Short mmCIF file of C-alpha atoms in Angstrom, two decimals:
data_model
loop_
_atom_site.label_atom_id
_atom_site.label_comp_id
_atom_site.label_asym_id
_atom_site.label_seq_id
_atom_site.Cartn_x
_atom_site.Cartn_y
_atom_site.Cartn_z
CA MET A 785 -0.30 0.02 -0.05
CA ASN A 786 2.68 2.60 0.82
CA TYR A 787 4.54 1.30 -2.18
CA LEU A 788 1.40 2.28 -4.38
CA SER A 789 0.69 5.76 -2.30
CA GLU A 790 4.60 6.47 -3.60
CA GLN A 791 3.58 6.10 -7.02
CA LEU A 792 0.79 8.06 -7.21
CA SER A 793 2.47 11.16 -9.33
CA GLY A 794 1.10 10.59 -12.54
CA ALA A 795 -1.87 9.14 -14.43
CA ASP A 796 -0.76 4.88 -14.86
CA LEU A 797 -3.88 3.11 -13.55
CA GLU A 798 -2.19 -0.46 -13.75
CA LEU A 799 -1.17 0.57 -10.17
CA LEU A 800 -4.52 0.58 -8.66
CA ASP A 801 -5.40 -3.24 -10.80
CA PRO A 802 -4.52 -5.14 -8.26
CA LEU A 803 -6.43 -3.78 -5.71
CA LEU A 804 -9.60 -4.24 -8.06
CA SER A 805 -11.53 -7.53 -8.67
CA GLN A 806 -14.67 -8.43 -10.51
CA GLU A 807 -17.51 -11.00 -9.40
CA ASN A 808 -21.38 -11.44 -10.83
CA HIS A 809 -20.21 -8.32 -13.15
CA LEU A 810 -19.29 -5.71 -10.29
CA TRP A 811 -16.20 -4.31 -9.13
CA THR A 812 -14.73 -4.42 -5.56
CA GLY A 813 -11.80 -2.45 -4.26
CA ARG A 814 -9.80 -3.28 -1.16
CA PHE A 815 -8.27 -0.55 1.35
CA HIS A 816 -6.31 -1.38 4.43
CA GLY A 817 -8.24 -5.07 4.70
CA LEU A 818 -11.28 -3.26 4.03
CA THR A 819 -13.95 -4.47 1.22
CA LEU A 820 -15.15 -1.59 -0.89
CA LYS A 821 -18.39 -1.28 -2.89
CA THR A 822 -20.41 1.30 -4.97
CA ALA A 823 -23.58 2.34 -4.17
CA LEU A 824 -25.98 4.81 -6.49
CA GLN A 825 -28.68 6.50 -5.04
CA PRO A 826 -31.13 7.83 -8.68
CA ILE A 827 -31.32 11.40 -8.82
CA PHE A 828 -34.67 13.01 -10.17
CA SER A 829 -35.60 16.00 -12.11
CA ILE A 830 -39.13 17.38 -11.15
CA SER A 831 -40.25 18.77 -14.09
CA HIS A 832 -39.09 15.48 -16.21
CA LYS A 833 -40.68 13.59 -13.73
CA ARG A 834 -38.03 11.02 -13.90
CA ILE A 835 -34.36 10.09 -13.03
CA ILE A 836 -31.44 11.96 -14.76
CA GLY A 837 -28.75 11.16 -12.45
CA TYR A 838 -27.10 8.54 -10.17
CA GLU A 839 -24.83 9.37 -7.22
CA ALA A 840 -21.87 7.08 -6.80
CA LEU A 841 -21.13 6.49 -3.06
CA ILE A 842 -18.50 4.19 -1.69
CA ARG A 843 -19.83 1.72 0.98
CA ALA A 844 -16.61 -0.42 3.10
CA PHE A 845 -17.17 -4.00 5.31
CA ASP A 846 -14.49 -5.46 7.20
CA PRO A 847 -13.93 -8.97 6.97
CA ASP A 848 -17.27 -10.00 9.26
CA ASN A 849 -18.61 -8.01 6.51
CA ALA A 850 -19.94 -5.39 8.40
CA SER A 851 -20.70 -1.94 7.02
CA VAL A 852 -17.60 0.29 7.93
CA PRO A 853 -19.19 4.26 8.34
CA PRO A 854 -17.57 6.73 5.54
CA PHE A 855 -16.21 8.66 7.89
CA GLN A 856 -14.07 5.88 9.17
CA LEU A 857 -13.13 4.87 6.06
CA PHE A 858 -12.16 8.38 4.98
CA GLY A 859 -9.60 8.70 8.35
CA LEU A 860 -7.38 5.66 7.60
CA PRO A 861 -5.21 7.70 5.65
CA ASP A 862 -2.87 9.44 7.43
CA THR A 863 -0.73 10.75 4.54
CA ASP A 864 -1.76 12.92 1.39
CA GLN A 865 -0.56 10.01 -0.68
CA GLU A 866 -2.72 7.76 0.68
CA ASN A 867 -5.73 10.30 0.45
CA VAL A 868 -5.04 9.90 -3.20
CA LEU A 869 -4.87 6.95 -3.47
CA LEU A 870 -8.69 6.12 -1.83
CA ASP A 871 -9.61 8.87 -3.48
CA ARG A 872 -8.45 7.56 -7.38
CA LEU A 873 -9.44 3.37 -6.15
CA CYS A 874 -13.18 5.01 -5.15
CA ARG A 875 -13.51 6.96 -8.58
CA LEU A 876 -11.65 3.76 -10.86
CA LEU A 877 -14.41 1.31 -9.07
CA HIS A 878 -17.17 3.63 -9.69
CA ILE A 879 -16.71 4.26 -13.45
CA ARG A 880 -16.07 0.97 -13.91
CA ASN A 881 -18.93 -0.96 -12.39
CA TYR A 882 -20.85 2.25 -14.00
CA ALA A 883 -19.64 1.86 -17.45
CA ALA A 884 -21.31 -1.40 -17.21
CA PHE A 885 -24.72 -0.36 -16.11
CA GLN A 886 -27.18 0.29 -18.87
CA ASP A 887 -27.65 3.61 -19.46
CA ASP A 888 -26.18 5.14 -21.60
CA VAL A 889 -27.97 8.86 -21.18
CA ASN A 890 -27.96 9.71 -17.43
CA TRP A 891 -25.00 11.26 -14.97
CA LEU A 892 -22.73 10.26 -12.88
CA PHE A 893 -21.80 12.42 -10.00
CA LEU A 894 -18.53 11.37 -8.52
CA ASN A 895 -17.11 12.88 -5.13
CA VAL A 896 -13.86 14.28 -5.53
CA SER A 897 -11.72 14.50 -2.11
CA PRO A 898 -11.25 18.31 -1.17
CA ARG A 899 -7.90 16.45 0.68
CA VAL A 900 -6.67 15.85 -3.55
CA VAL A 901 -7.86 19.18 -4.39
CA ALA A 902 -5.85 21.23 -1.38
CA SER A 903 -2.79 18.78 -1.97
CA GLY A 904 -0.80 19.70 -4.57
CA TYR A 905 -1.91 17.41 -7.84
CA ARG A 906 -3.46 19.85 -9.62
CA TYR A 907 -4.12 18.18 -12.58
CA ASP A 908 -6.20 14.97 -12.01
CA SER A 909 -4.40 13.26 -15.22
CA PHE A 910 -5.28 9.71 -14.19
CA PHE A 911 -8.97 10.90 -14.40
CA GLY A 912 -8.80 12.37 -17.62
CA GLU A 913 -6.77 8.92 -18.46
CA LEU A 914 -9.74 7.09 -16.48
CA LEU A 915 -12.55 8.74 -18.38
CA ARG A 916 -10.98 7.68 -21.77
CA ARG A 917 -10.17 4.07 -21.42
CA SER A 918 -13.39 3.65 -19.59
CA GLY A 919 -15.32 5.20 -22.78
CA LEU A 920 -17.75 6.96 -20.15
CA PRO A 921 -18.28 10.87 -22.39
CA PRO A 922 -16.99 13.26 -19.64
CA HIS A 923 -20.20 14.85 -20.37
CA ARG A 924 -21.94 12.48 -18.48
CA VAL A 925 -20.12 12.72 -15.59
CA VAL A 926 -20.48 15.41 -12.36
CA VAL A 927 -17.17 16.34 -10.36
CA GLU A 928 -18.42 16.92 -6.84
CA ILE A 929 -16.28 19.29 -4.63
CA VAL A 930 -17.32 19.18 -1.37
CA GLU A 931 -17.89 22.98 -0.04
CA GLN A 932 -15.58 23.41 2.12
CA PRO A 933 -12.83 25.43 3.39
CA THR A 934 -9.33 25.32 1.15
CA ASP A 935 -5.96 27.32 1.55
CA ASP A 936 -5.54 27.82 -2.01
CA SER A 937 -8.79 29.18 -3.62
CA ASN A 938 -6.79 29.60 -6.74
CA ARG A 939 -5.90 25.71 -6.74
CA LEU A 940 -9.25 24.90 -6.30
CA ARG A 941 -10.84 27.16 -9.24
CA GLU A 942 -7.05 25.84 -11.78
CA THR A 943 -8.51 21.96 -10.28
CA VAL A 944 -12.24 22.62 -11.16
CA ASP A 945 -11.17 24.31 -14.56
CA TYR A 946 -9.40 20.78 -15.25
CA TYR A 947 -12.21 18.99 -15.10
CA LYS A 948 -14.70 21.47 -17.76
CA GLN A 949 -11.84 21.41 -19.76
CA LEU A 950 -11.95 17.83 -19.92
CA GLY A 951 -15.47 18.21 -20.48
CA CYS A 952 -17.69 17.31 -17.31
CA LEU A 953 -19.77 18.87 -15.38
CA THR A 954 -18.88 20.24 -12.05
CA ALA A 955 -20.86 20.87 -8.88
CA ILE A 956 -20.75 22.40 -5.31
CA ASP A 957 -21.61 19.85 -2.80
CA ASP A 958 -23.07 20.75 0.15
CA PHE A 959 -23.82 23.93 -0.03
CA GLY A 960 -25.39 25.60 3.20
CA ALA A 961 -23.38 23.27 5.27
CA GLY A 962 -21.79 25.69 7.66
CA HIS A 963 -18.83 27.08 5.14
CA SER A 964 -21.07 28.22 2.05
CA ASN A 965 -20.85 31.19 0.48
CA PHE A 966 -21.51 33.02 -3.18
CA GLU A 967 -17.75 34.14 -3.45
CA ARG A 968 -16.91 30.31 -4.00
CA ILE A 969 -20.08 30.24 -6.51
CA TRP A 970 -19.02 33.17 -8.41
CA ASN A 971 -15.39 32.13 -8.21
CA LEU A 972 -16.37 28.65 -9.70
CA SER A 973 -18.98 28.57 -11.59
CA PRO A 974 -20.06 25.19 -11.10
CA ASP A 975 -22.92 23.57 -13.27
CA ILE A 976 -24.77 22.78 -10.75
CA VAL A 977 -25.10 23.12 -6.67
CA LYS A 978 -25.95 20.45 -4.47
CA LEU A 979 -28.22 22.32 -1.18
CA ASP A 980 -27.29 20.18 1.95
CA ARG A 981 -29.80 18.37 3.61
CA SER A 982 -29.54 20.62 6.87
CA LEU A 983 -31.45 23.10 4.49
CA ALA A 984 -34.15 21.10 3.94
CA LEU A 985 -34.56 19.45 7.67
CA ARG A 986 -34.86 23.52 9.07
CA ALA A 987 -37.48 24.54 5.99
CA SER A 988 -39.24 21.60 6.99
CA ASN A 989 -39.14 22.71 10.63
CA ASP A 990 -39.44 26.57 10.41
CA PRO A 991 -41.31 29.01 7.86
CA LYS A 992 -38.37 31.58 7.53
CA ALA A 993 -35.89 29.11 7.17
CA ARG A 994 -37.99 27.84 4.18
CA GLN A 995 -38.16 31.95 2.85
CA ILE A 996 -34.44 31.63 2.95
CA LEU A 997 -34.65 28.41 0.89
CA ASN A 998 -36.60 29.81 -1.86
CA GLY A 999 -34.35 32.87 -1.61
CA ILE A 1000 -31.25 30.70 -1.89
CA VAL A 1001 -32.65 28.95 -5.28
CA GLY A 1002 -33.51 32.32 -6.75
CA LEU A 1003 -29.97 33.21 -6.28
CA LEU A 1004 -28.27 30.41 -7.44
CA HIS A 1005 -30.55 30.12 -10.79
CA GLN A 1006 -29.26 34.06 -11.13
CA SER A 1007 -25.76 32.47 -11.19
CA GLY A 1008 -26.36 30.22 -13.89
CA CYS A 1009 -26.45 27.22 -11.97
CA LEU A 1010 -28.60 24.21 -11.71
CA VAL A 1011 -30.38 23.05 -8.10
CA LEU A 1012 -30.64 19.85 -6.30
CA LEU A 1013 -31.48 19.56 -2.84
CA GLU A 1014 -30.22 16.62 -0.94
CA GLY A 1015 -32.08 14.56 1.88
CA VAL A 1016 -35.46 14.42 0.85
CA GLU A 1017 -36.76 12.07 3.31
CA THR A 1018 -40.23 13.12 3.73
CA HIS A 1019 -43.46 14.23 1.97
CA ASP A 1020 -43.37 17.00 3.32
CA GLN A 1021 -39.40 18.01 2.24
CA ALA A 1022 -40.87 16.59 -1.23
CA MET A 1023 -43.09 19.65 -1.38
CA ILE A 1024 -41.18 21.97 0.19
CA ALA A 1025 -38.52 21.33 -2.71
CA ILE A 1026 -41.27 21.25 -5.10
CA ASP A 1027 -42.14 24.99 -4.16
CA ALA A 1028 -38.64 25.91 -3.80
CA GLY A 1029 -37.92 25.77 -7.35
CA VAL A 1030 -35.06 23.66 -7.16
CA ASP A 1031 -34.44 21.67 -10.72
CA PHE A 1032 -33.95 18.26 -8.96
CA VAL A 1033 -34.38 16.06 -5.74
CA GLN A 1034 -32.37 13.35 -4.14
CA GLY A 1035 -33.08 11.56 -0.69
CA PHE A 1036 -34.64 8.31 1.63
CA TYR A 1037 -38.14 9.91 0.44
CA PHE A 1038 -37.28 8.56 -3.35
CA CYS A 1039 -34.41 6.37 -3.06
CA HIS A 1040 -32.42 4.97 -0.78
CA PRO A 1041 -28.32 3.82 -2.27
CA ARG A 1042 -28.05 0.53 -3.54
CA VAL A 1043 -24.68 -1.44 -3.83
CA GLU A 1044 -26.93 -4.10 -5.97
CA LEU A 1045 -27.35 -2.63 -9.33
CA ALA A 1046 -29.67 -4.08 -11.18
CA GLY A 1047 -32.57 -3.14 -11.53
CA ILE A 1048 -32.28 0.44 -9.18
CA ASP A 1049 -32.76 2.32 -12.55
CA ASN A 1050 -36.45 1.17 -12.58
CA GLN A 1051 -36.98 2.87 -9.40
CA VAL A 1052 -40.21 4.58 -10.17
CA THR A 1053 -41.68 7.77 -8.27
CA ASP A 1054 -45.28 8.91 -8.77
CA PHE A 1055 -44.67 12.28 -9.55
CA GLU A 1056 -48.26 12.50 -11.06
CA ARG A 1057 -49.76 12.11 -7.44
CA LEU A 1058 -46.85 14.46 -6.15
CA LEU A 1059 -47.15 17.00 -8.32
CA GLY A 1060 -51.24 16.58 -7.81
CA ASP A 1061 -50.48 17.09 -4.05
CA TYR A 1062 -48.43 19.98 -4.39
CA LYS A 1063 -51.06 21.73 -7.28
CA ASN A 1064 -53.83 21.15 -4.73
CA ARG A 1065 -51.73 22.83 -2.07
CA HIS A 1066 -51.15 25.83 -3.55
CA ARG A 1067 -54.66 26.29 -4.66
CA ILE A 1068 -55.62 25.92 -1.19
CA ARG A 1069 -52.91 28.74 -0.11
CA LEU A 1070 -53.59 31.34 -3.12
CA ASP A 1071 -57.48 31.22 -2.63
CA PRO A 1072 -57.23 33.57 0.49
CA THR A 1073 -55.33 35.69 -1.10
CA GLN A 1074 -58.49 36.04 -3.81
CA GLN A 1075 -60.82 36.09 -0.58
CA LEU A 1076 -58.46 39.31 0.79
CA ALA A 1077 -58.64 40.92 -2.45
CA GLU A 1078 -62.33 40.55 -2.89
CA PHE A 1079 -63.40 41.55 1.16
CA PHE A 1080 -61.21 44.88 0.35
CA THR A 1081 -61.94 46.09 -2.82
CA SER A 1082 -65.63 47.21 -2.02
CA HIS A 1083 -63.63 49.12 1.06
CA PHE A 1084 -60.92 50.66 -1.43
CA LEU A 1085 -63.35 51.54 -4.07
CA LYS A 1086 -65.28 54.02 -0.87
CA ALA A 1087 -61.90 55.45 0.18
CA ILE A 1088 -61.17 56.02 -2.77
CA GLU A 1089 -64.67 57.88 -3.79
CA ARG A 1090 -64.16 59.65 -0.46
CA MET A 1091 -60.58 61.26 -1.64
CA ARG A 1092 -62.33 62.40 -5.09
CA HIS A 1093 -65.04 64.50 -2.54
CA GLY A 1094 -62.24 66.34 -0.78
CA ASP A 1095 -61.51 63.69 2.19
CA VAL A 1096 -58.11 63.29 3.73
CA LEU A 1097 -56.28 59.62 3.41
CA ALA A 1098 -56.75 58.53 6.86
CA ASP A 1099 -60.65 60.15 6.83
CA ALA A 1100 -61.22 58.31 3.10
CA CYS A 1101 -59.93 54.88 4.26
CA ALA A 1102 -61.25 54.84 8.29
CA ASP A 1103 -63.42 51.98 7.60
CA ILE A 1104 -60.06 50.07 5.59
CA LEU A 1105 -57.92 50.62 8.96
CA ALA A 1106 -60.47 49.69 11.59
CA HIS A 1107 -59.96 46.22 10.62
CA HIS A 1108 -57.73 44.31 13.31
CA THR A 1109 -54.91 43.15 10.70
CA VAL A 1110 -54.54 46.52 8.59
CA SER A 1111 -50.87 48.12 9.10
CA ARG A 1112 -51.47 51.68 7.52
CA CYS A 1113 -52.84 52.76 4.05
CA TYR A 1114 -50.71 55.37 2.24
CA LEU A 1115 -51.43 56.90 -1.44
CA ILE A 1116 -48.72 56.83 -4.18
CA ASP A 1117 -48.54 59.33 -7.13
CA ASP A 1118 -47.66 57.50 -10.71
CA ARG A 1119 -43.93 58.52 -10.14
CA GLY A 1120 -43.74 56.00 -7.48
CA VAL A 1121 -43.56 58.54 -4.66
CA GLN A 1122 -45.44 58.76 -1.89
CA ILE A 1123 -48.43 61.55 -1.14
CA ASP A 1124 -48.68 63.00 2.39
CA ASP A 1125 -47.87 60.72 5.28
CA THR A 1126 -49.15 57.29 6.32
CA ALA A 1127 -52.38 56.82 8.01
CA SER A 1128 -51.89 54.04 10.38
CA GLY A 1129 -54.20 50.94 11.92
CA GLN A 1130 -56.22 51.74 15.14
CA GLY A 1131 -55.40 48.48 16.55
CA ALA A 1132 -52.60 46.70 18.19
CA CYS A 1133 -50.85 46.12 14.83
CA GLY A 1134 -50.70 49.87 13.87
CA GLU A 1135 -48.10 50.40 16.47
CA LEU A 1136 -44.65 50.52 15.64
CA ASP A 1137 -41.92 48.88 17.86
CA PRO A 1138 -39.51 51.39 19.08
CA LYS A 1139 -36.60 50.13 18.05
CA TYR A 1140 -37.52 50.88 13.93
CA ARG A 1141 -38.70 54.70 14.64
CA PRO A 1142 -36.00 55.79 11.94
CA LEU A 1143 -38.21 53.99 9.14
CA GLU A 1144 -41.43 55.12 10.63
CA ASN A 1145 -41.61 58.86 8.41
CA THR A 1146 -42.34 57.54 4.98
CA SER A 1147 -44.05 61.07 3.55
CA SER A 1148 -41.92 61.51 0.31
CA ALA A 1149 -40.61 58.05 0.24
CA ASP A 1150 -39.96 56.13 -3.22
CA TRP A 1151 -42.16 53.20 -3.54
CA TYR A 1152 -41.18 52.75 -7.48
CA ARG A 1153 -38.88 49.77 -7.34
CA GLN A 1154 -42.30 48.17 -5.47
CA HIS A 1155 -43.65 45.16 -7.87
CA TYR A 1156 -47.21 45.86 -6.34
CA LEU A 1157 -47.28 49.73 -7.51
CA LYS A 1158 -45.87 48.56 -10.96
CA GLN A 1159 -48.56 46.38 -11.50
CA ALA A 1160 -50.91 48.56 -9.91
CA LEU A 1161 -49.76 51.18 -12.43
CA ALA A 1162 -49.95 48.96 -14.99
CA GLN A 1163 -53.49 47.74 -14.33
CA PRO A 1164 -55.40 50.46 -13.30
CA ASN A 1165 -59.05 50.02 -11.47
CA ARG A 1166 -57.88 46.31 -10.21
CA MET A 1167 -56.87 45.19 -6.98
CA GLN A 1168 -53.34 43.56 -6.56
CA VAL A 1169 -52.15 41.63 -3.83
CA THR A 1170 -48.63 40.38 -2.82
CA SER A 1171 -47.31 36.94 -1.59
CA PRO A 1172 -46.06 37.59 2.03
CA TYR A 1173 -43.24 40.35 2.31
CA LEU A 1174 -40.71 41.80 4.65
CA SER A 1175 -41.71 45.34 4.87
CA ILE A 1176 -39.20 48.43 5.19
CA THR A 1177 -41.07 50.52 7.43
CA GLY A 1178 -41.79 48.58 10.60
CA VAL A 1179 -39.62 45.28 9.55
CA TYR A 1180 -42.66 42.62 9.46
CA MET A 1181 -43.83 40.24 7.46
CA CYS A 1182 -46.78 42.16 5.67
CA VAL A 1183 -48.87 41.51 2.41
CA THR A 1184 -49.71 44.51 -0.20
CA LEU A 1185 -53.22 45.27 -1.59
CA SER A 1186 -53.14 48.47 -3.96
CA LEU A 1187 -55.44 49.42 -6.50
CA GLY A 1188 -54.79 52.34 -9.08
CA TYR A 1189 -57.11 54.71 -10.49
CA ARG A 1190 -57.08 57.94 -12.05
CA PHE A 1191 -57.59 61.73 -9.77
CA LYS A 1192 -58.02 64.60 -11.71
CA GLY A 1193 -56.09 63.47 -14.93
CA GLN A 1194 -53.51 62.03 -13.01
CA LEU A 1195 -52.60 58.00 -12.17
CA ARG A 1196 -52.51 57.22 -8.06
CA VAL A 1197 -52.31 53.93 -6.15
CA LEU A 1198 -54.15 53.70 -2.58
CA CYS A 1199 -52.18 51.01 -0.84
CA CYS A 1200 -52.81 49.08 2.30
CA ASP A 1201 -50.41 46.62 4.18
CA ILE A 1202 -51.72 44.15 6.79
CA LEU A 1203 -49.78 41.72 8.64
CA ALA A 1204 -49.36 38.48 6.94
CA ASP A 1205 -49.33 36.58 10.37
CA GLN A 1206 -52.79 37.88 11.88
CA GLY A 1207 -54.79 35.51 9.26
CA PRO A 1208 -56.76 38.64 7.81
CA LEU A 1209 -59.58 36.77 6.90
CA ALA A 1210 -60.15 35.12 10.67
CA SER A 1211 -62.86 38.21 11.56
CA ALA A 1212 -63.77 39.30 8.05
#
């Protein structure tokens, strides 16, 4: 083993052959007295409703055929050379098993040890030679780089560029596991970002985490990356993945990793039922918004009519402001600039947290960037309702109703903020 480790400066695949054996069309490896096997876990596209790839995972077994946890296996190497040996042995094993797999379309996701990336083996000539000899096209391989700190970001970028030059796709793995930052995404420009399972778990327990997940997915898409959510283990987490807009999903809910590779491509997830459940939930979630618009439309029309007859905003909107969920009403001109002061609600929701007192005065504030204003200006006389968002005026989650109308030839927009967590229709 030590002799082999010392010889691993090049692309000599033959050096690893003595560590491999084949039985019943499957290859196994040997490392420190352990037997290594390939396990595959399917990766699904939500939109395509089918498998689009497999992640290759290493499984180790002791002489009694007892499973050895991966962290113990990868803790065995005590030199950089042994790390390279284990990394190459795993990839060789996976490539040989996948090359015999009856699939000539889908991707194979392969992990590359970050220790190997940072050890000085900058150009993995071994991997290029491995792909050439195996006949597996590089464009069917996704090379995963674990998301963690590295001492040399330039070396990491050069390594990722090398895999891209080979024709492989690249992926950042475990994004969100503690060392994530978008600077690495921008620096490496991966094709795929794999979100860590902790994000799915947090999102299933915390609505705020769910909103953050949705935002992360949106930013990654804007950065030109496809997004995969790992660790999806429950139906609720599958719903969260669909709602967040991720492209791909992976996890026990869909399929466990298997060392018995035969038939794994026949794993079927009922995406029709899954997407049907999501559509039903989505419709249920949108219905209260429609009810909200219907309930307040008559109040808005009365307020607008009163302002046309000369009433000031606070008096004209008295009925709206009296509702226990309403935070404030305000008027905006066609340039997006607020007219006069805000009229605050009469209930507890109208009380501003003293911490945010600097944000209280919104006279002459410019709201042109807000989506609800643009929609109201583009579609006068039609009530607009936003999704919940964070209000800058009081730093609370709110829903904004907006209605454009004409006053003395000029377009104006009447707006009303409603606290998103108050259940606006509970007492409507």
